[in-house]
Every structure is written in C-alpha cells, then in structure tokens.
XYZ file of C-alpha atoms in Angstrom:
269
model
C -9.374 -1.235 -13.824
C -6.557 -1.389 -11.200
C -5.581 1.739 -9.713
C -2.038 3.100 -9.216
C -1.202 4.181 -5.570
C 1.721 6.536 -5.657
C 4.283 6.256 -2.509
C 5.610 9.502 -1.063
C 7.370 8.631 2.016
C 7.898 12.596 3.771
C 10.706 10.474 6.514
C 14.305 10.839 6.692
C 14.741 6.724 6.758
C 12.890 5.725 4.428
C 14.406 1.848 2.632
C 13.680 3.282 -0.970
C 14.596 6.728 -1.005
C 16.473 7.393 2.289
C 14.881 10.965 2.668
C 14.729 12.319 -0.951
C 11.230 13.661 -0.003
C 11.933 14.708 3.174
C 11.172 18.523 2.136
C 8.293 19.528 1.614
C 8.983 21.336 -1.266
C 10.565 17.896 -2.900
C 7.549 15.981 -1.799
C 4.613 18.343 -3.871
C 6.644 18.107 -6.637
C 7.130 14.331 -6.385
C 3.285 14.418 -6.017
C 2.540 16.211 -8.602
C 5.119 13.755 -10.692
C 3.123 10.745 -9.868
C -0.516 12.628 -10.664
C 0.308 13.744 -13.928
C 2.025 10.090 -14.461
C -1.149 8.159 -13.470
C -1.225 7.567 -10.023
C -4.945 7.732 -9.125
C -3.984 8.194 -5.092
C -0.611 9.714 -3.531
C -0.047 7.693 -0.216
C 1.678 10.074 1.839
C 3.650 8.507 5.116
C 5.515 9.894 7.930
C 6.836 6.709 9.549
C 9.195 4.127 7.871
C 8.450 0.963 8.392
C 11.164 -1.246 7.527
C 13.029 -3.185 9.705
C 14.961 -1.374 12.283
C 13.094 2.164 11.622
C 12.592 4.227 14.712
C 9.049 4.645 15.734
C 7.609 8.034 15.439
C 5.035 9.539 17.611
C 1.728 11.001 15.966
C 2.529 14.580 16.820
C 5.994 14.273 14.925
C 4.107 12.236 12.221
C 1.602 14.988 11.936
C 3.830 17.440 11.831
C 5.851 15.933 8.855
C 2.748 15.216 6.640
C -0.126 17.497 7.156
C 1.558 20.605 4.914
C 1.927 18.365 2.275
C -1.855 16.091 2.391
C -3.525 20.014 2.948
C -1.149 21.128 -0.556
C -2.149 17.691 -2.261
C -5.554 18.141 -1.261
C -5.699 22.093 -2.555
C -4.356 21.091 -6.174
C -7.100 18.660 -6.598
C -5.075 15.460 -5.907
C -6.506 12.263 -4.440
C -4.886 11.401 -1.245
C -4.227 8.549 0.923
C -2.628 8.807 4.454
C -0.508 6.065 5.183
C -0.360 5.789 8.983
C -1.403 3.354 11.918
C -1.677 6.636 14.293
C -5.671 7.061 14.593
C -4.663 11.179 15.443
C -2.867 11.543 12.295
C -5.640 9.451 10.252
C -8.528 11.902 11.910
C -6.232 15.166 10.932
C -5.234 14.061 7.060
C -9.259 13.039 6.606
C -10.486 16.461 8.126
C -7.769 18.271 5.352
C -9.191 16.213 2.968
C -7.646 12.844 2.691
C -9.810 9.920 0.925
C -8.282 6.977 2.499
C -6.698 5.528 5.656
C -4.017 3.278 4.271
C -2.906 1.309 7.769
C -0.180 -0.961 8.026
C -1.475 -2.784 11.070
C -4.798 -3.113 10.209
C -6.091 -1.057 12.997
C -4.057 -3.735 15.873
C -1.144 -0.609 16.235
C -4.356 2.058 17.721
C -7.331 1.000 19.092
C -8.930 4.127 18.267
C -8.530 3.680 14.072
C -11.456 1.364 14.522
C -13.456 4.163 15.424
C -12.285 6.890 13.540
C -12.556 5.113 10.232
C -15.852 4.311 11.387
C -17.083 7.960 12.399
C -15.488 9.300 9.007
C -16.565 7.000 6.528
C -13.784 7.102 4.435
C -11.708 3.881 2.783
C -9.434 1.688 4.262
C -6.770 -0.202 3.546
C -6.053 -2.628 6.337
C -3.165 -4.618 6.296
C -1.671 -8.317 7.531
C -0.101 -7.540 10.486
C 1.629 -9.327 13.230
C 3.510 -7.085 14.865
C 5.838 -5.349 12.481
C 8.311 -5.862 9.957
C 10.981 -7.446 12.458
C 8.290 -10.127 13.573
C 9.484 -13.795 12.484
C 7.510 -15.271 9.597
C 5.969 -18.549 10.820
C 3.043 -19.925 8.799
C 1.409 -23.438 8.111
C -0.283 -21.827 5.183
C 0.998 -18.457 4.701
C -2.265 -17.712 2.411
C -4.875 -19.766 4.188
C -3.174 -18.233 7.480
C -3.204 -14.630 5.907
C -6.797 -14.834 4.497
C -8.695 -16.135 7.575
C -6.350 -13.477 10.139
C -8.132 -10.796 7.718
C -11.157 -12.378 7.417
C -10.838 -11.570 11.199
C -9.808 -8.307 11.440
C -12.537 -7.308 8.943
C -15.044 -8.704 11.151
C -13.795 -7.161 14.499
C -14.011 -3.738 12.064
C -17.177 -4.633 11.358
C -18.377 -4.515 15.099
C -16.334 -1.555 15.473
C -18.419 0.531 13.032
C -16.797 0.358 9.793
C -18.764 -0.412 6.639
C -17.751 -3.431 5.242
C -17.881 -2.049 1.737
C -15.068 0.538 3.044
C -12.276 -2.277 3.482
C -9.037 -2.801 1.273
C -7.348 -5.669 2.341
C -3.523 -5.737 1.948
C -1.619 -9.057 2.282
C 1.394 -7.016 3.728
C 4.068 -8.236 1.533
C 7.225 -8.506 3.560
C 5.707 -7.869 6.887
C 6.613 -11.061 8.759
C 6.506 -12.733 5.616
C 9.842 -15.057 3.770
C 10.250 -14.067 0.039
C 8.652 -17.280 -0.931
C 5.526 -16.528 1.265
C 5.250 -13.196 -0.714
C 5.225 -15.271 -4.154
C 2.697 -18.065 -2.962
C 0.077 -14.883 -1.899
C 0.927 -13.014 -4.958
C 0.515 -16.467 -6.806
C -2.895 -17.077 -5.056
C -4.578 -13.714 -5.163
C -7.703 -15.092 -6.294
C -8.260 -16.801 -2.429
C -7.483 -13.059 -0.627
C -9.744 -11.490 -3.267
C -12.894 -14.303 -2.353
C -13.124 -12.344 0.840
C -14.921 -9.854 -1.498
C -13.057 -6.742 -0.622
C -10.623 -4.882 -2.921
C -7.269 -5.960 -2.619
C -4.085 -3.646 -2.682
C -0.819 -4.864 -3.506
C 2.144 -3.210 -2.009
C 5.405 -5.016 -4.114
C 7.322 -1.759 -4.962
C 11.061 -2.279 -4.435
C 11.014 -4.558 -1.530
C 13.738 -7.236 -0.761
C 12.073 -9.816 -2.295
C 11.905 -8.655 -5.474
C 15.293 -7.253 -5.051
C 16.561 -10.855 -4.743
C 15.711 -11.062 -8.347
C 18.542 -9.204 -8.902
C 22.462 -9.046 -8.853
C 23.115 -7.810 -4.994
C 24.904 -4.592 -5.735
C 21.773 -3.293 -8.350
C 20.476 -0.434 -7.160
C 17.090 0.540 -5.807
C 15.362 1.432 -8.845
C 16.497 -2.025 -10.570
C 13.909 -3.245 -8.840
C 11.089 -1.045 -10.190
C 11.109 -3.479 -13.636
C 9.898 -6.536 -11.576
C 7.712 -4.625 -9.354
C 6.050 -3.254 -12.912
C 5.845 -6.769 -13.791
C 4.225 -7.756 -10.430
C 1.997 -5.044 -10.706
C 0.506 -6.162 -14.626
C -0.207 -9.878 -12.945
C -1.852 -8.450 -10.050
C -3.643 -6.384 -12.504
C -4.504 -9.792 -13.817
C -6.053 -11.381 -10.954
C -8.321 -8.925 -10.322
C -6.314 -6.066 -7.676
C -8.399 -2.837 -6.623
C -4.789 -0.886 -6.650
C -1.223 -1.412 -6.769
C 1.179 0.717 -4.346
C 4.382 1.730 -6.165
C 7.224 4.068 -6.223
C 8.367 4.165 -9.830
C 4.600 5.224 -11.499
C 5.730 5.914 -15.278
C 6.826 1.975 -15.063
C 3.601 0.868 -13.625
C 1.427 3.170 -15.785
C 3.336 1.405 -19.120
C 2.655 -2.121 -17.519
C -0.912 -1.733 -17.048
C -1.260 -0.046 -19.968
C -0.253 -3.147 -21.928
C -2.370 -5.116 -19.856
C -5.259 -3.471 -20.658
C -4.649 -3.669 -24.243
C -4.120 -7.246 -23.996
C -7.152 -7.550 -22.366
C -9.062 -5.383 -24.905
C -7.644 -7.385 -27.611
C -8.852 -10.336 -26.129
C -12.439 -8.988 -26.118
C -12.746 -8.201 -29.791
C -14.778 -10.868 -31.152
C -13.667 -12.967 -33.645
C -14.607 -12.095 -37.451
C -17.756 -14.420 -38.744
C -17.721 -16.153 -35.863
C-alpha cells in the first residue's frame, strides 16, 4: 500500500504556502490535519528549496523545526525531517524522528552519510545535481537518473548505511524540464528495479501547474497531483509526498478499490 507523506514546510518562503506554517502553533495543527486525514508521515522542513530560496544554516533550521518534530513526536505522530543539514537530521532523530528525507541525497553534507548510518533510521535520498537552479541536461533523463542513484546508493553503502534503509526519490523538478518529470513518472517501473522504495514528490510543482490556466491558484494544482499520486500508486511507489492529503487520501482510496475489485475472482470460473 502506498503511503501518504504529509508536507509541512515551518519557512517563511516556502513556493506553496509562502509561510502559512511559519508558527508553530499553525504548523501542529496543520500536522495534526494531515494525521487524522491519512498521512502516514509529516515531513517537516525548515529550508525552501525552490529556485531562488535563501539558504539557511542548520542552527536557524534547527531552531525553526525542532519544537514542532519534539510536539509531533509527543502526540504519537510519525515524523520525517526533511533536511540535507546532517546536525539537524542527528537532532530531529534523537527527538524522535523516523526518517531522514534529504534532498541532495547526502552530496549537500558529507556527514549525513554517517549519521544515517550510526542511527539506523530511513532515508529518502534524492536526485540531485546541485539544486533546483541547476540546468537540466540529460541524454536519458531516466537511464541518467537511475544509474546517478544507483550510485549514490552504493557510495551510502560504503558509508555505513543499510541498503534496506534507502528511499530513492527521482527529485521531480530538481534540474529536471517538465517533460523529464513525465518520462520518470511514466517509467517508474526502471527507478523501482533498483529494488528500493521509491517516493514521489509531485505536489503542486510547476509542472503540474502547467496543466493549468496560468493565473489558477496554488491549490488548482492539488487535483493533478492527486491524480499523479493514484498512478504512482499504480506502479508500485513506497510513498507519495503531498500538500493537499484529503485529495490524495480519496485518490488512493479509489485505487485500492479498483485494485480490490480486480482481485475478486470471477463467479464459476
């Protein structure tokens, strides 16, 4: 069954929600939202990463997260850290975090290598080439993509980390042209040989906003990334990262009925 990953970005400049969640306060509630709306894990983040963001520091990252993973954690909620700072990883796992969700795949800190290693938990590692502002330049953006994680998993590997501990994310967006993001999304199947779960992060990004008229709004998109999220369903994804869960949760939902439905045997046959 895929899993629904719940976003709840605690930064001021965030693309989606420009700083909704920015108090605390806002974000548990949010949290709590997305829980009771079926989000299996709350990825919490203290650094935008869409083009143009300014970097922040792991001290100011820690500071803007920690109160809310160590509230998450103390109301029984699974949490993910979303962070490529390997300080900020180690403090959100010691409060109780269950994954290490990493944008850069461990390339932005040489020390998440190790601390994913010496804590054991999940982690999500993620195409990378540099950040969202890199230029997209592929021959084959999923040949390219699978064998550049096929690396990084290995370098992991030799790092410490249990190969059975890796989610791989194809980093939709990230140095990627919209219809890069639809010929990975349309060939799942080859990221997912690798043999490690497979997260899809979709949710509201410009590609799928260029589904729509130009002046829709943000949460327009969050029908097409519910869509998105069904057919990765389909092909076999661990989880699905999203910002609009009561969408998601109905679009699974009928995708596991469909799939039920196909099961049922047919009578006297």
């Amino acid at each position: 069954m895929t899993l629904i990953m719940g976003v709840l970005n605690v930064t001021p400049d965030s693309f989606s929600d420009g700083g909704r969640w920015e108090h605390p306060d806002d974000a548990i509630a949010h949290a709590v939202a997305m829980a009771e709306a079926g989000a299996a894990i709350v990825d919490v983040g203290g650094e935008s990463t869409r083009p143009g963001a300014v970097p922040v520091d792991s001290p100011q990252e820690r500071k803007r997260v920690m109160p809310i993973v160590r509230e998450l954690v103390a109301r029984g909620i699974s949490v993910s850290i979303d962070t490529l700072h390997a300080q900020t990883a180690l403090a959100a796992v010691d409060a109780g975090a269950q994954l290490i969700n990493d944008v850069s795949g461990g390339l932005g800190d040489r020390d998440m290598a190790r601390v994913v290693a010496e804590t054991g938990v999940h982690y999500v590692a993620m195409h990378w080439r540099g950040g969202a502002d890199v230029a997209a330049g592929y021959r084959d953006v999923v040949a390219d993509v699978r064998e550049e994680l096929k690396a990084r998993v290995a370098e992991l590997v030799v790092a410490g980390v249990q190969p059975e501990r890796v989610i791989l994310d194809p980093g939709l967006g990230f140095a990627k042209d919209p219809e890069h993001n639809w010929q990975l999304l349309g060939r799942l199947d080859e990221l997912a040989s690798l043999g490690h779960g497979i997260l899809i992060g979709a949710s509201r990004k410009r590609f799928v906003g260029a589904l729509l008229p130009e002046d829709a709004p943000m949460t327009d998109r969050d029908a097409p990334t519910a869509v998105i999220s069904a057919l990765a369903a389909r092909s076999g994804a661990w989880a699905v990262r999203v910002h609009d869960v009561p969408s998601t949760r109905l679009a699974l939902d009928v995708w596991e009925r469909w799939e039920a439905g196909a099961a049922i045997p047919v009578a006297g046959a």
